[in-house]
């Protein structure tokens, strides 16, 4: 697949790709609609303090992690069209509550629920996989993710203008946020009618169980349980930071820790209850897949997307304090890290398609991330600003490319489980962001870059030993196992029973 094909809008698959990245763009536009308005909110609402804004930013990522896992399960059950449409419509509700909240608590709670909108990313990954062949999936997923992810940068650029110039007044920030939610909800309705789950009615393949990811061996089951713990356990970091900032009492923190522990135990229980009966019955050889590959991609996305979210949060301050720049100049220079998304992430997917070895592409990109952040760790005021910008852009190219390569591999691991695997890997990106930002509170920026570089090299080692090139990763069609075929036949028979008889 080539970039020029993106203009062939008469093709159904190309239209589906454009419809889907726009949906992702809008979810990220809404997800990041508060940060550009923080100053306006503080000026307009006397009851808000800078500490409140910090709390809202923490809340803004809190439920994204479990949200991506749950949404991933829903995808394999109900299909991406329904899930994406419902997500965009429902998430407009807490957006409006946030826009018109009249107390810090109302804003906090609504922002907490708004964080679920960040799960929109994994929905489009699954939809794109339904529309494109394995040989083209890397570029298609990279283009979807790169252009959709630009929604965060678009919010930073346009939201203040809408609030201050279009609406104006003390309530301008409220109407700007409310408008972003309205646009997302309207597109959610349109998306339901614009697209289908793949080119044919039987393209979407449901999983056998929706409560947990299916695995292929006892060893994989224990590894899956192990990798389930950080997905919810990392929320304990958010509880700790919230308590440390004085917004949560010691008793409230204990309650939250207990709830997190209960959720972890429940998810492990679900993993065991779903998989033990199937493992005892025996998994057909042609239906097995290596969970180690999923684990490797979890770790790689922790190290690349987690690093991106963390670095984007601290880079403007780093440039401002190191080279004594004003906020506007520092923000503009730091934005080069995010702008690279538009072409570097599709490029990563494209290269993974053309090289013929996605595992090799992933290893090269992850090693490049380690080198890139190590070089950024060397930067100080003695370096020319131009060199710092070159290092930043070069590092970002590898970060975005690795993200594109990650989701170029995922659809080929196990087609009917793409939603759950995407949800888990996507959630690990947020786990990485929370972990790195927590570490950042204890170290200097240069040390922080070295720590992220170390994380990239660890991910490289995990991918080297665990990541396996998927079967038929560059074929015309995805691999169909005997279980896939049986489930498809069950769906066909069920559909025939629901359909009226047309002939004798």
CSV table of C-alpha atoms in Angstrom, one decimal:
chain,number,residue,atom,x,y,z
A,1,UNK,CA,0.0,0.0,0.0
A,2,UNK,CA,1.3,3.5,-1.0
A,3,UNK,CA,0.5,6.9,0.4
A,4,UNK,CA,-1.1,8.0,-2.9
A,5,UNK,CA,-3.8,5.3,-2.4
A,6,UNK,CA,-5.1,7.4,0.5
A,7,UNK,CA,-6.6,9.7,-2.1
A,8,UNK,CA,-8.6,6.9,-3.7
A,9,UNK,CA,-11.7,7.7,-1.7
A,10,UNK,CA,-13.9,5.7,-4.1
A,11,UNK,CA,-12.5,2.6,-2.4
A,12,UNK,CA,-14.5,1.4,0.6
A,13,UNK,CA,-11.5,0.5,2.6
A,14,UNK,CA,-9.9,3.9,2.1
A,15,UNK,CA,-13.1,5.6,3.1
A,16,UNK,CA,-13.3,3.4,6.2
A,17,UNK,CA,-9.7,4.4,7.1
A,18,UNK,CA,-10.5,8.1,6.8
A,19,UNK,CA,-13.8,7.7,8.8
A,20,UNK,CA,-12.0,5.9,11.5
A,21,UNK,CA,-9.0,8.2,12.0
A,22,UNK,CA,-11.3,11.1,12.2
A,23,UNK,CA,-13.2,9.3,15.0
A,24,UNK,CA,-9.9,8.7,16.8
A,25,UNK,CA,-8.9,12.3,16.2
A,26,UNK,CA,-12.1,13.6,17.9
A,27,UNK,CA,-11.7,11.3,20.9
A,28,UNK,CA,-8.1,12.6,21.4
A,29,UNK,CA,-9.3,16.2,20.8
A,30,UNK,CA,-11.8,15.8,23.6
A,31,UNK,CA,-9.3,13.9,25.8
A,32,UNK,CA,-6.7,16.7,25.7
A,33,UNK,CA,-9.2,19.7,25.7
A,34,UNK,CA,-8.4,20.8,29.2
A,35,UNK,CA,-4.6,21.5,29.3
A,36,UNK,CA,-4.7,24.4,26.8
A,37,UNK,CA,-7.4,26.0,28.9
A,38,UNK,CA,-5.9,25.6,32.4
A,39,UNK,CA,-4.9,29.2,32.6
A,40,UNK,CA,-8.3,30.4,31.5
A,41,UNK,CA,-10.0,28.1,34.0
A,42,UNK,CA,-7.9,29.5,36.9
A,43,UNK,CA,-8.6,33.1,35.9
A,44,UNK,CA,-12.4,32.5,35.5
A,45,UNK,CA,-13.1,30.3,38.5
A,46,UNK,CA,-12.1,31.6,41.9
A,47,UNK,CA,-12.5,28.3,43.7
A,48,UNK,CA,-9.8,26.6,41.5
A,49,UNK,CA,-6.1,26.5,42.3
A,50,UNK,CA,-3.1,25.2,40.4
A,51,UNK,CA,-3.2,22.1,42.6
A,52,UNK,CA,-6.7,21.4,41.4
A,53,UNK,CA,-5.5,21.5,37.8
A,54,UNK,CA,-2.7,19.0,38.7
A,55,UNK,CA,-5.4,16.7,40.2
A,56,UNK,CA,-7.6,17.0,37.1
A,57,UNK,CA,-4.6,16.0,34.9
A,58,UNK,CA,-4.0,12.9,37.0
A,59,UNK,CA,-7.7,12.1,36.8
A,60,UNK,CA,-7.5,12.5,33.0
A,61,UNK,CA,-5.4,9.3,32.6
A,62,UNK,CA,-6.8,7.3,35.6
A,63,UNK,CA,-9.6,5.3,33.9
A,64,UNK,CA,-8.0,5.1,30.5
A,65,UNK,CA,-6.0,2.1,31.5
A,66,UNK,CA,-8.8,-0.2,32.6
A,67,UNK,CA,-11.0,1.5,30.0
A,68,UNK,CA,-8.8,0.2,27.2
A,69,UNK,CA,-8.9,-3.3,28.5
A,70,UNK,CA,-12.7,-3.4,28.9
A,71,UNK,CA,-13.2,-1.7,25.5
A,72,UNK,CA,-10.9,-4.3,24.0
A,73,UNK,CA,-13.1,-7.1,25.3
A,74,UNK,CA,-16.2,-5.3,24.0
A,75,UNK,CA,-14.6,-5.0,20.6
A,76,UNK,CA,-14.2,-8.8,20.2
A,77,UNK,CA,-17.8,-9.3,21.3
A,78,UNK,CA,-19.8,-6.5,19.6
A,79,UNK,CA,-17.5,-5.2,16.8
A,80,UNK,CA,-15.8,-1.8,16.5
A,81,UNK,CA,-18.6,0.1,14.7
A,82,UNK,CA,-20.9,-0.2,17.7
A,83,UNK,CA,-18.2,0.3,20.3
A,84,UNK,CA,-16.8,3.4,18.7
A,85,UNK,CA,-20.1,5.0,18.1
A,86,UNK,CA,-21.4,4.3,21.6
A,87,UNK,CA,-18.1,5.5,23.1
A,88,UNK,CA,-18.1,8.8,21.3
A,89,UNK,CA,-21.8,9.5,22.2
A,90,UNK,CA,-21.6,8.4,25.9
A,91,UNK,CA,-18.3,10.2,26.6
A,92,UNK,CA,-19.9,13.5,25.5
A,93,UNK,CA,-21.9,13.3,28.7
A,94,UNK,CA,-19.1,13.7,31.2
A,95,UNK,CA,-17.5,16.2,28.8
A,96,UNK,CA,-20.6,18.4,29.3
A,97,UNK,CA,-20.6,17.8,33.0
A,98,UNK,CA,-17.0,19.0,33.1
A,99,UNK,CA,-17.8,22.0,30.9
A,100,UNK,CA,-20.6,23.2,33.2
A,101,UNK,CA,-19.3,22.0,36.6
A,102,UNK,CA,-19.6,24.5,39.4
A,103,UNK,CA,-17.2,22.9,42.0
A,104,UNK,CA,-13.8,21.3,42.1
A,105,UNK,CA,-15.3,18.0,43.1
A,106,UNK,CA,-17.7,18.0,40.1
A,107,UNK,CA,-14.9,18.9,37.8
A,108,UNK,CA,-12.7,16.1,39.2
A,109,UNK,CA,-15.4,13.4,39.0
A,110,UNK,CA,-16.4,14.3,35.5
A,111,UNK,CA,-12.7,14.5,34.4
A,112,UNK,CA,-12.2,11.1,35.9
A,113,UNK,CA,-15.0,9.5,33.8
A,114,UNK,CA,-13.8,11.6,30.7
A,115,UNK,CA,-10.5,9.7,30.8
A,116,UNK,CA,-12.3,6.6,29.4
A,117,UNK,CA,-12.5,8.5,26.0
A,118,UNK,CA,-8.7,7.7,25.7
A,119,UNK,CA,-9.7,4.1,25.0
A,120,UNK,CA,-10.9,5.2,21.5
A,121,UNK,CA,-7.5,4.4,20.1
A,122,UNK,CA,-7.8,0.6,20.4
A,123,UNK,CA,-11.3,0.6,18.7
A,124,UNK,CA,-9.9,2.1,15.5
A,125,UNK,CA,-6.9,-0.3,15.5
A,126,UNK,CA,-9.4,-3.2,15.4
A,127,UNK,CA,-11.6,-1.6,12.7
A,128,UNK,CA,-8.6,-0.9,10.5
A,129,UNK,CA,-7.5,-4.6,10.9
A,130,UNK,CA,-10.9,-5.7,9.6
A,131,UNK,CA,-10.6,-3.6,6.4
A,132,UNK,CA,-6.9,-4.2,5.3
A,133,UNK,CA,-4.9,-7.2,4.3
A,134,UNK,CA,-2.0,-8.4,6.5
A,135,UNK,CA,0.5,-7.2,3.8
A,136,UNK,CA,-0.8,-3.6,4.1
A,137,UNK,CA,-1.8,-3.4,7.8
A,138,UNK,CA,1.4,-1.8,9.0
A,139,UNK,CA,0.9,1.4,6.9
A,140,UNK,CA,-2.8,1.5,7.4
A,141,UNK,CA,-2.5,1.2,11.2
A,142,UNK,CA,0.3,3.7,11.2
A,143,UNK,CA,-1.6,6.3,9.2
A,144,UNK,CA,-4.7,5.8,11.4
A,145,UNK,CA,-2.7,6.2,14.6
A,146,UNK,CA,-0.5,9.1,13.4
A,147,UNK,CA,-3.3,11.3,12.1
A,148,UNK,CA,-5.7,10.4,14.8
A,149,UNK,CA,-3.1,11.1,17.5
A,150,UNK,CA,-2.7,14.6,16.1
A,151,UNK,CA,-6.0,15.4,17.8
A,152,UNK,CA,-4.1,16.2,20.9
A,153,UNK,CA,-1.9,18.7,19.1
A,154,UNK,CA,-5.0,20.1,17.3
A,155,UNK,CA,-6.7,20.7,20.7
A,156,UNK,CA,-3.7,22.6,22.0
A,157,UNK,CA,-3.7,24.8,18.8
A,158,UNK,CA,-7.4,25.5,18.4
A,159,UNK,CA,-9.2,25.2,21.7
A,160,UNK,CA,-7.8,28.4,23.2
A,161,UNK,CA,-8.8,30.3,20.1
A,162,UNK,CA,-12.3,29.0,20.2
A,163,UNK,CA,-12.6,29.8,23.9
A,164,UNK,CA,-11.0,33.3,23.8
A,165,UNK,CA,-11.8,34.6,20.3
A,166,UNK,CA,-15.0,32.8,19.3
A,167,UNK,CA,-16.9,32.6,22.6
A,168,UNK,CA,-14.9,35.0,24.8
A,169,UNK,CA,-15.8,36.0,28.4
A,170,UNK,CA,-15.3,34.1,31.6
A,171,UNK,CA,-17.3,31.2,30.4
A,172,UNK,CA,-15.5,30.9,27.1
A,173,UNK,CA,-13.6,27.9,28.3
A,174,UNK,CA,-16.8,26.1,29.2
A,175,UNK,CA,-18.4,26.6,25.8
A,176,UNK,CA,-15.2,25.5,24.0
A,177,UNK,CA,-15.1,22.2,25.9
A,178,UNK,CA,-18.8,21.7,25.5
A,179,UNK,CA,-18.5,22.3,21.7
A,180,UNK,CA,-15.8,19.7,21.5
A,181,UNK,CA,-18.0,17.1,23.2
A,182,UNK,CA,-20.9,18.0,20.9
A,183,UNK,CA,-18.8,17.5,17.8
A,184,UNK,CA,-17.7,14.1,19.0
A,185,UNK,CA,-21.2,13.0,19.8
A,186,UNK,CA,-22.5,14.1,16.4
A,187,UNK,CA,-19.8,12.2,14.7
A,188,UNK,CA,-20.5,9.2,16.9
A,189,UNK,CA,-24.0,9.1,15.4
A,190,UNK,CA,-22.7,9.5,11.9
A,191,UNK,CA,-20.0,6.8,12.3
A,192,UNK,CA,-22.8,4.3,13.1
A,193,UNK,CA,-24.2,4.8,9.6
A,194,UNK,CA,-21.0,5.5,7.6
A,195,UNK,CA,-19.2,2.3,8.2
A,196,UNK,CA,-19.5,-1.5,8.7
A,197,UNK,CA,-17.3,-4.0,10.5
A,198,UNK,CA,-15.2,-4.9,7.5
A,199,UNK,CA,-16.1,-5.3,3.8
A,200,UNK,CA,-18.4,-8.2,4.4
A,201,UNK,CA,-20.9,-9.2,7.1
A,202,UNK,CA,-18.7,-12.1,8.3
A,203,UNK,CA,-15.4,-10.2,8.5
A,204,UNK,CA,-15.7,-9.5,12.2
A,205,UNK,CA,-14.8,-12.7,14.2
A,206,UNK,CA,-16.0,-12.9,17.7
A,207,UNK,CA,-13.9,-14.5,20.5
A,208,UNK,CA,-15.2,-17.5,22.4
A,209,UNK,CA,-15.1,-15.7,25.8
A,210,UNK,CA,-15.4,-12.0,26.4
A,211,UNK,CA,-14.4,-11.9,30.0
A,212,UNK,CA,-10.6,-12.5,29.5
A,213,UNK,CA,-8.1,-13.0,26.8
A,214,UNK,CA,-7.8,-16.6,25.5
A,215,UNK,CA,-4.4,-18.2,25.9
A,216,UNK,CA,-2.9,-21.4,24.4
A,217,UNK,CA,-0.9,-23.1,27.3
A,218,UNK,CA,-0.7,-23.2,31.0
A,219,UNK,CA,2.6,-21.3,30.9
A,220,UNK,CA,0.9,-18.6,28.9
A,221,UNK,CA,-1.9,-18.4,31.4
A,222,UNK,CA,0.4,-17.7,34.3
A,223,UNK,CA,2.3,-15.1,32.2
A,224,UNK,CA,-1.1,-13.5,31.3
A,225,UNK,CA,-2.0,-13.3,35.0
A,226,UNK,CA,1.4,-11.7,35.8
A,227,UNK,CA,0.9,-9.1,33.1
A,228,UNK,CA,-2.6,-8.3,34.3
A,229,UNK,CA,-1.4,-7.0,37.7
A,230,UNK,CA,0.3,-3.8,36.4
A,231,UNK,CA,-2.7,-2.8,34.4
A,232,UNK,CA,-4.7,-2.1,37.5
A,233,UNK,CA,-1.9,-2.0,40.1
A,234,UNK,CA,-0.5,1.2,38.5
A,235,UNK,CA,-3.6,3.0,39.6
A,236,UNK,CA,-2.1,2.7,43.1
A,237,UNK,CA,0.5,5.3,41.9
A,238,UNK,CA,-2.4,7.7,41.1
A,239,UNK,CA,-3.9,7.1,44.5
A,240,UNK,CA,-0.6,7.8,46.2
A,241,UNK,CA,-0.1,11.1,44.2
A,242,UNK,CA,-3.7,12.2,44.9
A,243,UNK,CA,-3.2,11.6,48.6
A,244,UNK,CA,0.2,13.2,48.6
A,245,UNK,CA,-1.4,16.3,47.1
A,246,UNK,CA,-3.9,16.5,49.9
A,247,UNK,CA,-7.0,15.7,47.9
A,248,UNK,CA,-7.6,12.3,49.4
A,249,UNK,CA,-7.6,11.3,53.1
A,250,UNK,CA,-5.6,8.3,54.5
A,251,UNK,CA,-8.8,6.4,54.9
A,252,UNK,CA,-9.9,7.2,51.4
A,253,UNK,CA,-6.5,6.0,50.1
A,254,UNK,CA,-6.8,2.7,51.9
A,255,UNK,CA,-10.3,2.2,50.5
A,256,UNK,CA,-8.9,2.9,47.0
A,257,UNK,CA,-6.0,0.5,47.5
A,258,UNK,CA,-8.3,-2.2,48.6
A,259,UNK,CA,-10.6,-1.7,45.6
A,260,UNK,CA,-7.6,-1.9,43.3
A,261,UNK,CA,-6.5,-5.1,44.9
A,262,UNK,CA,-10.0,-6.5,44.6
A,263,UNK,CA,-10.1,-5.6,40.9
A,264,UNK,CA,-6.7,-7.3,40.3
A,265,UNK,CA,-7.8,-10.4,42.1
A,266,UNK,CA,-11.1,-10.5,40.1
A,267,UNK,CA,-9.3,-10.0,36.8
A,268,UNK,CA,-7.0,-12.9,37.6
A,269,UNK,CA,-10.0,-15.0,38.6
A,270,UNK,CA,-11.6,-14.2,35.3
A,271,UNK,CA,-8.5,-15.2,33.4
A,272,UNK,CA,-8.3,-18.5,35.2
A,273,UNK,CA,-12.1,-19.2,34.9
A,274,UNK,CA,-12.1,-18.5,31.2
A,275,UNK,CA,-9.0,-20.4,30.3
A,276,UNK,CA,-8.7,-23.4,32.6
A,277,UNK,CA,-11.7,-25.2,31.1
A,278,UNK,CA,-10.4,-24.6,27.6
A,279,UNK,CA,-6.9,-25.7,28.5
A,280,UNK,CA,-8.2,-28.9,30.1
A,281,UNK,CA,-10.3,-29.7,27.0
A,282,UNK,CA,-7.2,-29.0,24.9
A,283,UNK,CA,-6.4,-26.2,22.4
A,284,UNK,CA,-6.2,-27.3,18.8
A,285,UNK,CA,-2.7,-26.9,17.4
A,286,UNK,CA,-3.8,-24.6,14.6
A,287,UNK,CA,-5.5,-22.3,17.1
A,288,UNK,CA,-2.5,-21.7,19.4
A,289,UNK,CA,-0.5,-18.5,19.5
A,290,UNK,CA,2.4,-17.4,21.7
A,291,UNK,CA,1.4,-15.1,24.5
A,292,UNK,CA,5.0,-14.1,24.9
A,293,UNK,CA,4.6,-12.1,21.7
A,294,UNK,CA,1.7,-10.2,23.3
A,295,UNK,CA,3.8,-9.6,26.5
A,296,UNK,CA,6.7,-8.3,24.3
A,297,UNK,CA,4.5,-5.8,22.6
A,298,UNK,CA,3.0,-4.8,26.0
A,299,UNK,CA,6.5,-4.0,27.2
A,300,UNK,CA,7.5,-2.2,23.9
A,301,UNK,CA,4.4,0.0,24.0
A,302,UNK,CA,5.1,0.8,27.6
A,303,UNK,CA,8.5,2.0,26.5
A,304,UNK,CA,7.5,3.9,23.4
A,305,UNK,CA,4.0,5.3,23.8
A,306,UNK,CA,4.5,5.6,27.6
A,307,UNK,CA,7.7,7.6,26.9
A,308,UNK,CA,5.9,9.8,24.4
A,309,UNK,CA,3.1,10.8,26.8
A,310,UNK,CA,5.6,11.4,29.6
A,311,UNK,CA,8.0,13.4,27.5
A,312,UNK,CA,5.3,15.5,25.9
A,313,UNK,CA,4.2,16.5,29.4
A,314,UNK,CA,7.7,17.7,30.5
A,315,UNK,CA,9.4,18.8,27.3
A,316,UNK,CA,8.1,22.4,27.2
A,317,UNK,CA,9.4,23.1,30.8
A,318,UNK,CA,12.7,21.4,29.9
A,319,UNK,CA,13.3,23.7,27.0
A,320,UNK,CA,12.1,26.8,28.9
A,321,UNK,CA,14.4,26.2,31.9
A,322,UNK,CA,17.4,24.9,30.0
A,323,UNK,CA,17.6,27.6,27.3
A,324,UNK,CA,15.8,30.4,29.1
A,325,UNK,CA,12.9,30.5,26.5
A,326,UNK,CA,9.5,32.1,27.0
A,327,UNK,CA,6.5,29.7,27.3
A,328,UNK,CA,5.4,30.3,23.7
A,329,UNK,CA,8.7,29.5,22.2
A,330,UNK,CA,9.3,26.5,24.4
A,331,UNK,CA,5.9,25.1,23.7
A,332,UNK,CA,6.4,25.6,19.9
A,333,UNK,CA,9.8,23.8,19.9
A,334,UNK,CA,8.5,21.0,22.2
A,335,UNK,CA,5.5,20.5,19.8
A,336,UNK,CA,7.9,19.2,17.2
A,337,UNK,CA,8.0,15.9,19.1
A,338,UNK,CA,4.2,15.5,18.6
A,339,UNK,CA,4.1,16.9,15.0
A,340,UNK,CA,6.4,14.1,13.9
A,341,UNK,CA,3.4,11.8,14.5
A,342,UNK,CA,1.8,12.8,11.2
A,343,UNK,CA,4.4,11.1,9.1
A,344,UNK,CA,6.7,9.0,11.3
A,345,UNK,CA,4.1,6.6,12.6
A,346,UNK,CA,2.7,5.8,9.2
A,347,UNK,CA,6.4,5.4,8.0
A,348,UNK,CA,7.0,2.9,10.8
A,349,UNK,CA,4.0,0.8,9.7
A,350,UNK,CA,5.0,1.2,6.0
A,351,UNK,CA,8.5,0.0,6.6
A,352,UNK,CA,7.2,-3.0,8.6
A,353,UNK,CA,5.1,-3.9,5.5
A,354,UNK,CA,7.9,-3.5,3.0
A,355,UNK,CA,10.9,-5.0,4.9
A,356,UNK,CA,9.2,-8.4,5.2
A,357,UNK,CA,10.3,-8.8,8.8
A,358,UNK,CA,8.2,-6.9,11.4
A,359,UNK,CA,10.2,-8.3,14.3
A,360,UNK,CA,13.4,-6.9,12.9
A,361,UNK,CA,11.8,-3.5,12.3
A,362,UNK,CA,10.6,-3.4,15.9
A,363,UNK,CA,14.1,-4.3,17.2
A,364,UNK,CA,15.7,-1.5,15.1
A,365,UNK,CA,13.2,1.1,16.3
A,366,UNK,CA,13.4,0.2,20.0
A,367,UNK,CA,17.2,0.3,19.8
A,368,UNK,CA,16.9,3.7,18.1
A,369,UNK,CA,14.7,5.0,21.0
A,370,UNK,CA,17.3,4.0,23.5
A,371,UNK,CA,20.0,5.8,21.6
A,372,UNK,CA,17.8,8.9,21.0
A,373,UNK,CA,16.8,9.4,24.7
A,374,UNK,CA,20.4,8.8,25.8
A,375,UNK,CA,21.5,11.6,23.5
A,376,UNK,CA,18.8,13.8,24.9
A,377,UNK,CA,20.1,13.1,28.3
A,378,UNK,CA,23.4,14.7,27.3
A,379,UNK,CA,21.7,18.0,26.5
A,380,UNK,CA,22.3,21.1,28.7
A,381,UNK,CA,22.6,24.9,28.2
A,382,UNK,CA,26.0,24.5,26.7
A,383,UNK,CA,24.5,22.7,23.6
A,384,UNK,CA,23.2,24.8,20.7
A,385,UNK,CA,19.4,24.9,20.7
A,386,UNK,CA,19.4,23.7,17.1
A,387,UNK,CA,21.2,20.5,18.1
A,388,UNK,CA,18.6,19.9,20.9
A,389,UNK,CA,15.8,20.3,18.3
A,390,UNK,CA,17.5,17.8,16.0
A,391,UNK,CA,17.9,15.3,18.8
A,392,UNK,CA,14.3,15.7,19.8
A,393,UNK,CA,12.9,15.2,16.3
A,394,UNK,CA,15.3,12.3,15.6
A,395,UNK,CA,14.3,10.6,18.8
A,396,UNK,CA,10.6,11.2,18.1
A,397,UNK,CA,11.0,9.5,14.7
A,398,UNK,CA,12.0,6.3,16.4
A,399,UNK,CA,9.4,6.6,19.1
A,400,UNK,CA,6.5,7.1,16.6
A,401,UNK,CA,7.9,4.5,14.2
A,402,UNK,CA,8.0,1.9,17.0
A,403,UNK,CA,4.4,2.7,17.9
A,404,UNK,CA,3.4,2.1,14.3
A,405,UNK,CA,5.4,-1.1,14.1
A,406,UNK,CA,3.8,-2.4,17.3
A,407,UNK,CA,0.3,-2.2,15.9
A,408,UNK,CA,1.5,-3.5,12.5
A,409,UNK,CA,2.2,-6.7,14.3
A,410,UNK,CA,-0.8,-7.1,16.6
A,411,UNK,CA,-3.5,-7.9,14.1
A,412,UNK,CA,-1.5,-10.9,12.8
A,413,UNK,CA,-1.0,-12.5,16.2
A,414,UNK,CA,-4.5,-13.8,16.6
A,415,UNK,CA,-7.2,-12.2,14.4
A,416,UNK,CA,-10.3,-12.9,16.5
A,417,UNK,CA,-8.5,-11.5,19.6
A,418,UNK,CA,-7.2,-8.3,18.0
A,419,UNK,CA,-9.5,-6.1,20.1
A,420,UNK,CA,-8.3,-7.6,23.4
A,421,UNK,CA,-4.6,-7.7,22.4
A,422,UNK,CA,-4.8,-4.1,21.2
A,423,UNK,CA,-6.6,-3.1,24.4
A,424,UNK,CA,-4.0,-4.7,26.6
A,425,UNK,CA,-1.0,-3.3,24.6
A,426,UNK,CA,-2.7,0.2,24.4
A,427,UNK,CA,-3.3,0.1,28.2
A,428,UNK,CA,0.4,-0.7,28.8
A,429,UNK,CA,1.2,2.6,27.0
A,430,UNK,CA,-0.7,4.4,29.6
A,431,UNK,CA,0.9,2.3,32.4
A,432,UNK,CA,4.2,3.5,31.0
A,433,UNK,CA,3.2,7.1,31.0
A,434,UNK,CA,2.0,7.0,34.7
A,435,UNK,CA,5.1,5.1,35.7
A,436,UNK,CA,7.5,7.5,34.0
A,437,UNK,CA,5.7,10.6,35.2
A,438,UNK,CA,5.8,9.3,38.7
A,439,UNK,CA,9.6,8.7,38.4
A,440,UNK,CA,10.0,12.2,37.0
A,441,UNK,CA,8.9,13.8,40.2
A,442,UNK,CA,12.0,12.4,41.9
A,443,UNK,CA,14.8,13.1,39.3
A,444,UNK,CA,16.2,15.8,37.1
A,445,UNK,CA,15.3,16.0,33.4
A,446,UNK,CA,18.6,14.6,32.2
A,447,UNK,CA,18.3,11.7,34.5
A,448,UNK,CA,14.8,11.2,33.3
A,449,UNK,CA,15.9,10.8,29.7
A,450,UNK,CA,18.5,8.2,30.7
A,451,UNK,CA,15.8,6.3,32.6
A,452,UNK,CA,13.5,6.2,29.6
A,453,UNK,CA,16.5,5.2,27.4
A,454,UNK,CA,17.1,2.3,29.9
A,455,UNK,CA,13.4,1.3,29.6
A,456,UNK,CA,13.8,1.2,25.8
A,457,UNK,CA,16.8,-1.1,26.0
A,458,UNK,CA,15.0,-3.4,28.4
A,459,UNK,CA,12.1,-3.5,25.9
A,460,UNK,CA,14.5,-4.3,23.1
A,461,UNK,CA,15.8,-7.3,25.1
A,462,UNK,CA,12.3,-8.5,25.8
A,463,UNK,CA,11.3,-8.2,22.1
A,464,UNK,CA,14.6,-10.0,21.1
A,465,UNK,CA,13.8,-13.1,23.2
A,466,UNK,CA,10.0,-13.2,23.2
A,467,UNK,CA,8.7,-11.5,20.1
A,468,UNK,CA,7.9,-14.1,17.3
A,469,UNK,CA,7.2,-13.1,13.7
A,470,UNK,CA,3.4,-13.9,13.3
A,471,UNK,CA,2.4,-16.6,10.8
A,472,UNK,CA,1.2,-15.3,7.4
A,473,UNK,CA,2.1,-11.8,8.6
A,474,UNK,CA,2.4,-10.6,4.9
A,475,UNK,CA,-0.2,-12.8,3.3
A,476,UNK,CA,-3.3,-11.8,1.4
A,477,UNK,CA,-5.6,-13.0,4.2
A,478,UNK,CA,-5.3,-13.6,7.9
A,479,UNK,CA,-4.7,-17.1,9.2
A,480,UNK,CA,-8.0,-18.9,10.0
A,481,UNK,CA,-7.9,-21.7,12.6
A,482,UNK,CA,-10.4,-24.5,13.0
A,483,UNK,CA,-11.9,-22.6,16.0
A,484,UNK,CA,-12.2,-19.5,13.9
A,485,UNK,CA,-14.0,-21.4,11.2
A,486,UNK,CA,-16.3,-23.1,13.7
A,487,UNK,CA,-17.2,-19.8,15.3
A,488,UNK,CA,-17.9,-18.2,11.9
A,489,UNK,CA,-20.2,-21.1,11.1
A,490,UNK,CA,-22.1,-20.7,14.4
A,491,UNK,CA,-22.6,-17.0,13.7
A,492,UNK,CA,-23.8,-17.8,10.2
A,493,UNK,CA,-26.4,-20.4,11.5
A,494,UNK,CA,-27.5,-17.9,14.2
A,495,UNK,CA,-28.0,-15.2,11.6
A,496,UNK,CA,-30.0,-17.5,9.4
A,497,UNK,CA,-32.3,-18.3,12.3
A,498,UNK,CA,-32.9,-14.6,12.8
A,499,UNK,CA,-33.5,-13.8,9.1
A,500,UNK,CA,-36.9,-14.4,7.6
A,501,UNK,CA,-37.2,-17.3,5.1
A,502,UNK,CA,-37.0,-16.1,1.6
A,503,UNK,CA,-37.6,-19.4,-0.2
A,504,UNK,CA,-38.8,-22.9,0.5
